[in-house]
CSV table of C-alpha atoms in Angstrom, one decimal:
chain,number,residue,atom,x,y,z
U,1,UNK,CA,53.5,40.1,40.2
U,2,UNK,CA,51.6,39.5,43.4
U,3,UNK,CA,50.7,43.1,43.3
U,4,UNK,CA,48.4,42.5,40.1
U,5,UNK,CA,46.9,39.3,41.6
U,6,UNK,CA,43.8,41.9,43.0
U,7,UNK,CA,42.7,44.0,40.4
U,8,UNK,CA,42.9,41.0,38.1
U,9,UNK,CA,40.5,38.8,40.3
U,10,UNK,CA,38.4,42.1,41.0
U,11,UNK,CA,38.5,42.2,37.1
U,12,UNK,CA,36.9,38.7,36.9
U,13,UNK,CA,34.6,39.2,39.4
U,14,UNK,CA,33.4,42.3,37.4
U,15,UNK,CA,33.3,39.6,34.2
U,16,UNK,CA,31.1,37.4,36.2
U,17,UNK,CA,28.4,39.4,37.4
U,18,UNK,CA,28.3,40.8,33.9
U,19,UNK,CA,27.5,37.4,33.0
U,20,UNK,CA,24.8,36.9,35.4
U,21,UNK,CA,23.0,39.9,34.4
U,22,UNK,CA,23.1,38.7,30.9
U,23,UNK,CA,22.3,35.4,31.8
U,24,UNK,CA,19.3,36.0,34.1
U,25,UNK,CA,18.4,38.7,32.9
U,26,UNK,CA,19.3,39.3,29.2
U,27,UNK,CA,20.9,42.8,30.3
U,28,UNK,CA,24.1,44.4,29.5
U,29,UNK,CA,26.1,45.5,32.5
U,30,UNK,CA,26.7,49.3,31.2
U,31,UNK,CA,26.4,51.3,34.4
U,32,UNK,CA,25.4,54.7,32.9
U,33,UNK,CA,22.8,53.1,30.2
U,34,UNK,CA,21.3,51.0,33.7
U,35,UNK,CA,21.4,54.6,36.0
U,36,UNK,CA,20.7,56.9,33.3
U,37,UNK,CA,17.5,54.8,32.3
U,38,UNK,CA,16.3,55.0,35.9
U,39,UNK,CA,15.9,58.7,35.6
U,40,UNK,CA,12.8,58.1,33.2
U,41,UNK,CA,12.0,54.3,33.3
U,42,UNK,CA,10.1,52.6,30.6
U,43,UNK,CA,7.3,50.4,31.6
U,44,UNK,CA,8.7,47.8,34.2
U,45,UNK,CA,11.9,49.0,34.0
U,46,UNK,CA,12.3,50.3,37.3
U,47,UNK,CA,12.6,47.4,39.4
U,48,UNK,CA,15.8,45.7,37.9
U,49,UNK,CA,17.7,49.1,37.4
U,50,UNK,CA,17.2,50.0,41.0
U,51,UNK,CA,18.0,46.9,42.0
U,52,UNK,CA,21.2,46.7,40.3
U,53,UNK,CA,22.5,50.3,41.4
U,54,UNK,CA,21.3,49.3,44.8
U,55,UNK,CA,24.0,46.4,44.6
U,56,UNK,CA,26.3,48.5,43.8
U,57,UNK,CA,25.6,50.5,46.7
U,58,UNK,CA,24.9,48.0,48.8
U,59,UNK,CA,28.6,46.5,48.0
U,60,UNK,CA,30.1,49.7,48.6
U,61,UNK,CA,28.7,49.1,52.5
U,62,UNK,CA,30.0,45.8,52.8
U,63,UNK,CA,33.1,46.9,51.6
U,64,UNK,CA,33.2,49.8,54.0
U,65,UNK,CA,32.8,47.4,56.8
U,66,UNK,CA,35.3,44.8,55.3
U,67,UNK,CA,37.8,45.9,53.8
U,68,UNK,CA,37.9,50.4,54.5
U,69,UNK,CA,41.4,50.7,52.7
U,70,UNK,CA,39.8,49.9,49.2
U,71,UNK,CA,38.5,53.5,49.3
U,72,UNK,CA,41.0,55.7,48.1
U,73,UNK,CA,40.8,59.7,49.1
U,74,UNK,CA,39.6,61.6,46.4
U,75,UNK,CA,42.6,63.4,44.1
U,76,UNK,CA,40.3,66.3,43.6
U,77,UNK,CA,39.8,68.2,46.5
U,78,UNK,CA,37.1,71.7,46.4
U,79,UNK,CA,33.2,71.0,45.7
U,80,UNK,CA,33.2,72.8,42.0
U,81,UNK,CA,35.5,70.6,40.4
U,82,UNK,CA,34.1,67.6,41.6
U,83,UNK,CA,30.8,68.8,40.7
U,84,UNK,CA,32.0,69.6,36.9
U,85,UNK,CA,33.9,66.2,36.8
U,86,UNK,CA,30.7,64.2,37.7
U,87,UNK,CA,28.7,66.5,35.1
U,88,UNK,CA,31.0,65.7,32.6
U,89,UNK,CA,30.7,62.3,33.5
U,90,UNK,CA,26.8,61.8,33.6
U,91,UNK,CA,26.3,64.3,30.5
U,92,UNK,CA,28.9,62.5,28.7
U,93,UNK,CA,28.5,59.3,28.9
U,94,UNK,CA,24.6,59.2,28.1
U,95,UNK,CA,26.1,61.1,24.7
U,96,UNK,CA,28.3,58.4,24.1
U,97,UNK,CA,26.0,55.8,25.1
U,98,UNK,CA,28.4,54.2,27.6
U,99,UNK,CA,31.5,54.1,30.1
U,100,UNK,CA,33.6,52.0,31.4
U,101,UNK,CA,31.8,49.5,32.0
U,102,UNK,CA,28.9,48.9,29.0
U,103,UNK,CA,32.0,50.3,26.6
U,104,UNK,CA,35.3,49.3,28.1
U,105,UNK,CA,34.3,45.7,29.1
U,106,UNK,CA,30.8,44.4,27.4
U,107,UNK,CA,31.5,46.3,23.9
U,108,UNK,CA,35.0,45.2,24.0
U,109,UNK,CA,34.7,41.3,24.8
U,110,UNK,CA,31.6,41.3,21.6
U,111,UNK,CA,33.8,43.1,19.5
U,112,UNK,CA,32.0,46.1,19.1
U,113,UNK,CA,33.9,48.5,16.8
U,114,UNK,CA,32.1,51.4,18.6
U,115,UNK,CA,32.8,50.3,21.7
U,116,UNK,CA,36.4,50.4,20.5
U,117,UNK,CA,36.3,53.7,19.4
U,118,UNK,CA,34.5,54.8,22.7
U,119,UNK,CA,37.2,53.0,25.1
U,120,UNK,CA,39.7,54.5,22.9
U,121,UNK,CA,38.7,58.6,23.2
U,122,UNK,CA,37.7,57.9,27.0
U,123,UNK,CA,41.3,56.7,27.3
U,124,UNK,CA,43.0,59.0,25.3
U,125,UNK,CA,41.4,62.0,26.9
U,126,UNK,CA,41.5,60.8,30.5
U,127,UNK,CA,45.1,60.4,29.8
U,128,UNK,CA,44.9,64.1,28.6
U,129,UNK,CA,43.5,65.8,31.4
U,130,UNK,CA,45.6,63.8,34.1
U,131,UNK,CA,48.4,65.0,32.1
U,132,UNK,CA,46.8,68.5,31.7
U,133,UNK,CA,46.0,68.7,35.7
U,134,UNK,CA,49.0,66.9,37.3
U,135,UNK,CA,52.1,67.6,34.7
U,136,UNK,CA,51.1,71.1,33.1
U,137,UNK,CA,49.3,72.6,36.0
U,138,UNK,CA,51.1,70.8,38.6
U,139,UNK,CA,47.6,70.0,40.7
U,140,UNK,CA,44.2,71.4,41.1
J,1,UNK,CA,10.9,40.0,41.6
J,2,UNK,CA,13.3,37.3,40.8
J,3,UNK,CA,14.7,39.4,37.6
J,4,UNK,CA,15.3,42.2,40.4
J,5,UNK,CA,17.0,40.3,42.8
J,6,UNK,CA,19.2,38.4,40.3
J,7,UNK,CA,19.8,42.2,39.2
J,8,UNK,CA,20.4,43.5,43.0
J,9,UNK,CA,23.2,40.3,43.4
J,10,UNK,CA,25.1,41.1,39.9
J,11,UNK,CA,25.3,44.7,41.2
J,12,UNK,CA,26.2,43.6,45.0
J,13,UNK,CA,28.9,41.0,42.8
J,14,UNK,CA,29.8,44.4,40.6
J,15,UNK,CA,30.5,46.6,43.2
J,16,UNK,CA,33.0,44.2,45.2
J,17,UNK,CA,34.9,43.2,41.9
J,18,UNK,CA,35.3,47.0,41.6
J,19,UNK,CA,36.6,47.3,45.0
J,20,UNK,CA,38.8,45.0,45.3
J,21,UNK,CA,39.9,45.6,41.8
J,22,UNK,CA,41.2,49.2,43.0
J,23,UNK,CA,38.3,51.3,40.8
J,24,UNK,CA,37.2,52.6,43.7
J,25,UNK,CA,40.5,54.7,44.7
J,26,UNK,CA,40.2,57.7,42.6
J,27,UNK,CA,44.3,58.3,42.7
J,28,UNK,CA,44.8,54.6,41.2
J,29,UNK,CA,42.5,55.0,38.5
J,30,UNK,CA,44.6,58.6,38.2
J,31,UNK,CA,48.0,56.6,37.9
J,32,UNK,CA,46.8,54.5,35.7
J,33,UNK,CA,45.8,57.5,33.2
J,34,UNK,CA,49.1,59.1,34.2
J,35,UNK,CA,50.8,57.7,31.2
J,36,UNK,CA,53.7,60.6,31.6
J,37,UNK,CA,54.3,60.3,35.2
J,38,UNK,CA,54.8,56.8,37.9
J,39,UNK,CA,52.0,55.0,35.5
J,40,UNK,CA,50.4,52.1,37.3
J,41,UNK,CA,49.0,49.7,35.1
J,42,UNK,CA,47.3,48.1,38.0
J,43,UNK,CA,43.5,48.8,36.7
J,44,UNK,CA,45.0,47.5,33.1
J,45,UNK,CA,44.3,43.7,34.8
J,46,UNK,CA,40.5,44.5,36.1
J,47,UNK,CA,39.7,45.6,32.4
J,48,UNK,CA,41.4,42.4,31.0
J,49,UNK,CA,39.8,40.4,33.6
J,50,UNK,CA,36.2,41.5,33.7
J,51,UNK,CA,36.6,41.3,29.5
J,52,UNK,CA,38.1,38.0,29.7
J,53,UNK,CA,35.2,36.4,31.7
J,54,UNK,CA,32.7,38.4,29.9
J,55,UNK,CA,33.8,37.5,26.6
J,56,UNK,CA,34.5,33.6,27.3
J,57,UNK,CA,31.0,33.3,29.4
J,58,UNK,CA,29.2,35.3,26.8
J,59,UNK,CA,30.1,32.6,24.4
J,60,UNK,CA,29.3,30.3,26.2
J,61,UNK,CA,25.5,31.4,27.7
J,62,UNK,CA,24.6,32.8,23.8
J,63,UNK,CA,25.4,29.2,22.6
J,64,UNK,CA,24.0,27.3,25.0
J,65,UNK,CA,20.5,29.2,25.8
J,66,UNK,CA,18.0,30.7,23.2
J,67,UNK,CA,16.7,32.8,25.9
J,68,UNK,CA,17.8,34.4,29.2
J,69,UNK,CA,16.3,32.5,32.5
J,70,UNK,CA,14.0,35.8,33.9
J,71,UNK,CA,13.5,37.5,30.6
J,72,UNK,CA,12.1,36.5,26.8
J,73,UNK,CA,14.9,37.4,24.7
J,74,UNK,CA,19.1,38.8,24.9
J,75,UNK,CA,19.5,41.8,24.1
J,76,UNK,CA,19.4,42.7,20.1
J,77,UNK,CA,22.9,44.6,19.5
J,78,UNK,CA,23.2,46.1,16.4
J,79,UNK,CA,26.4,46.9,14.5
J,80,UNK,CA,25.9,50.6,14.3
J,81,UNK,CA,28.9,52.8,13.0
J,82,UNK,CA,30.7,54.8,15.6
J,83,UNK,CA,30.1,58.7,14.8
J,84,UNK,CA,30.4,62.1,16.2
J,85,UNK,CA,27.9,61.7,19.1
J,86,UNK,CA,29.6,58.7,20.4
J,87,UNK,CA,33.6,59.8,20.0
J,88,UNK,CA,32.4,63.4,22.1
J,89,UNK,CA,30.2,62.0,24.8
J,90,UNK,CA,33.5,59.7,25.1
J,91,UNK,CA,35.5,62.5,24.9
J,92,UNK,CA,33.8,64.4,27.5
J,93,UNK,CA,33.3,61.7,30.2
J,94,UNK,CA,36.9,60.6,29.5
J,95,UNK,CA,37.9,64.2,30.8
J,96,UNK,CA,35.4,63.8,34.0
J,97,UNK,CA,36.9,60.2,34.5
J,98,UNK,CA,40.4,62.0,34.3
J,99,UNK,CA,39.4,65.0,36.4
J,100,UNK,CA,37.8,63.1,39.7
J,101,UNK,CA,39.2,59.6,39.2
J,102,UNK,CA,35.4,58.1,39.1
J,103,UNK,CA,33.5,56.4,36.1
J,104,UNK,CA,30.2,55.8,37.1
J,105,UNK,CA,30.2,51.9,38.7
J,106,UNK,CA,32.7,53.0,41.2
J,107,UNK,CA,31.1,55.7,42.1
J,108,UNK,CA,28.3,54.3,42.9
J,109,UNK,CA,30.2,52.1,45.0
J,110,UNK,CA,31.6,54.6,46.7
J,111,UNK,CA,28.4,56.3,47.9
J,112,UNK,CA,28.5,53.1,50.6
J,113,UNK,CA,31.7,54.6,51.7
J,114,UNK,CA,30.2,57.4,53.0
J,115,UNK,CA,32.3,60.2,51.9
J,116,UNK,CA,30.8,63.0,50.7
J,117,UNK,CA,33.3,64.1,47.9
J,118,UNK,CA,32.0,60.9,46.5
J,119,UNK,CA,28.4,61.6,47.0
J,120,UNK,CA,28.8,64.8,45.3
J,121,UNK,CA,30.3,63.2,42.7
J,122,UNK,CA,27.5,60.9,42.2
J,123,UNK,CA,24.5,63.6,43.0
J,124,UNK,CA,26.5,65.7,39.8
J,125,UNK,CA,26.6,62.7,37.3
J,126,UNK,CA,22.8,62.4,38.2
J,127,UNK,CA,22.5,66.1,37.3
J,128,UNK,CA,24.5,65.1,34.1
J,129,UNK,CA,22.5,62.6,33.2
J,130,UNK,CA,19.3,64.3,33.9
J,131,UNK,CA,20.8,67.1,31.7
J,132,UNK,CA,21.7,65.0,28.8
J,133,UNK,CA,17.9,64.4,28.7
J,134,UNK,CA,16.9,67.6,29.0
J,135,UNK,CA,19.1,68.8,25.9
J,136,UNK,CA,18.3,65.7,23.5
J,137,UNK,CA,14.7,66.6,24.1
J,138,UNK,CA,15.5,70.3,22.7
J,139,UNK,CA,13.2,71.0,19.7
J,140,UNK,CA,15.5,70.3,16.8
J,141,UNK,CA,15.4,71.0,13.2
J,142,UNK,CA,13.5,68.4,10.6
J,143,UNK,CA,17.3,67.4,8.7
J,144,UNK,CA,18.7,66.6,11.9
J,145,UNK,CA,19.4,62.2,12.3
J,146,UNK,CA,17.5,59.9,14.1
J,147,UNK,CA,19.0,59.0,17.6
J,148,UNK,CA,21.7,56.1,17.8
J,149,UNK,CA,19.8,52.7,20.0
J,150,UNK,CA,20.6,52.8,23.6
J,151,UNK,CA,23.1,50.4,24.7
């Protein structure tokens, strides 16, 4: 059971700054709507959307010089796959007006019935290609 | 100023939920999607815990504050119905989340590691992105619906 104790109190941690943005700021924390809107910014929009991917960045130092082994190796390996996964990622998630993150956690806990239906498909076709890549393939 | 350090804190708070949730090791989200192979439900917990929180402290702020501290109003959410537009851009970034083993918070995230698969990563979603808005600005037909709210 230990082995869950982690990702369930990086889950709440996730949960909580979620709620701060919403608190302080009256945001949603949906990582692709925050990014994606930085790309052309409405009037004093700019500030608080950098700001927040700049956390995220800014975490992702501190956890480089905490805690290293939190960053995994990547599973695809070769620049033209990981170029066409992020552009699926970016193109598609603007599309579907969410990820993981706006969708999967801030849809979810207001009990948005499309943010159901957009956890869902993400699920069931991440599921898919994993299967796809690693079972019928064998490995890119 | 305020509203954009509160912001810059939530993310800084984000990013190490994330990390020390696993998102940011590509081959755990990967096992977790690996529903045919060794699945590790692992990343099943951060999704139940950051929707836990959210959901119980989202109660509780909307009931006890008419307005957020830094800004005039929450966020109006409608009740739209889910339709094609939102089931393939799903569709398509589940297949990139799949594919690479990064949604878009970890990947940010990982851009502090340093590594440049992950900065790749990152520099294509931003081209993703950039052309999403490139194609919905395409002249379209008259008949064609309005644009679903941003979330």
């Amino acid at each position: 059971m230990t082995q869950f104790l982690p990702p369930l109190l990086g889950g709440i941690l996730i949960g909580l700054a979620s709620s701060l943005l919403l608190l302080f700021n009256g945001r949603i924390a949906g990582i692709s709507g925050i990014a994606g809107g930085l790309l052309l910014p409405p009037r004093g929009e700019l500030a608080w959307r950098a700001a927040f991917v700049g956390g995220l960045v800014g975490g992702g130092l501190l956890l480089r010089a905490l805690f290293p082994q939190v960053f995994g190796a990547p599973v695809v390996t070769g620049a033209g796959l990981t170029v066409l996964a992020g552009l699926l990622v970016g193109f598609g998630t603007r599309l579907g007006n969410g990820c993981t993150s706006g969708h999967g956690v801030c849809g979810l806990a207001r009990g948005s019935l499309r943010s159901f239906v957009a956890t869902g498909t993400f699920m069931v076709t991440g599921a898919l290609t994993v299967f796809l890549v690693h079972h019928v393939l064998g490995g890119l | 100023m305020k509203a954009a350090l509160m912001a810059g804190l939530a993310g800084i708070l984000f990013s190490l939920g994330l990390g020390l949730g696993g998102m940011t090791d590509p081959a755990k989200v990967v096992g977790f999607l690996d529903v045919a192979g060794d699945w590790q439900p692992g990343l099943a917990f951060v999704m139940a815990g950051a929707m836990g929180t959210y959901a119980l402290l989202r109660r509780l702020i909307l009931r006890q504050r008419r307005a957020p501290v830094l800004a005039p109003t929450f966020p109006a959410l409608g009740n739209a119905r889910p339709d094609a537009r939102l089931v393939a851009g799903a569709a398509l970034f589940g297949a990139g989340w799949g594919l690479a083993g990064y949604c878009p918070g970890p990947a940010f995230t990982s851009v502090g590691s340093g590594a440049n698969p992950a900065l790749l990563f990152v520099a294509a979603m931003v081209g993703g992105m950039l052309l999403f808005q490139l194609w919905e600005k395409r002249p379209v037909p008259a008949r064609v619906q309005a644009p679903v709210p941003q979330r």
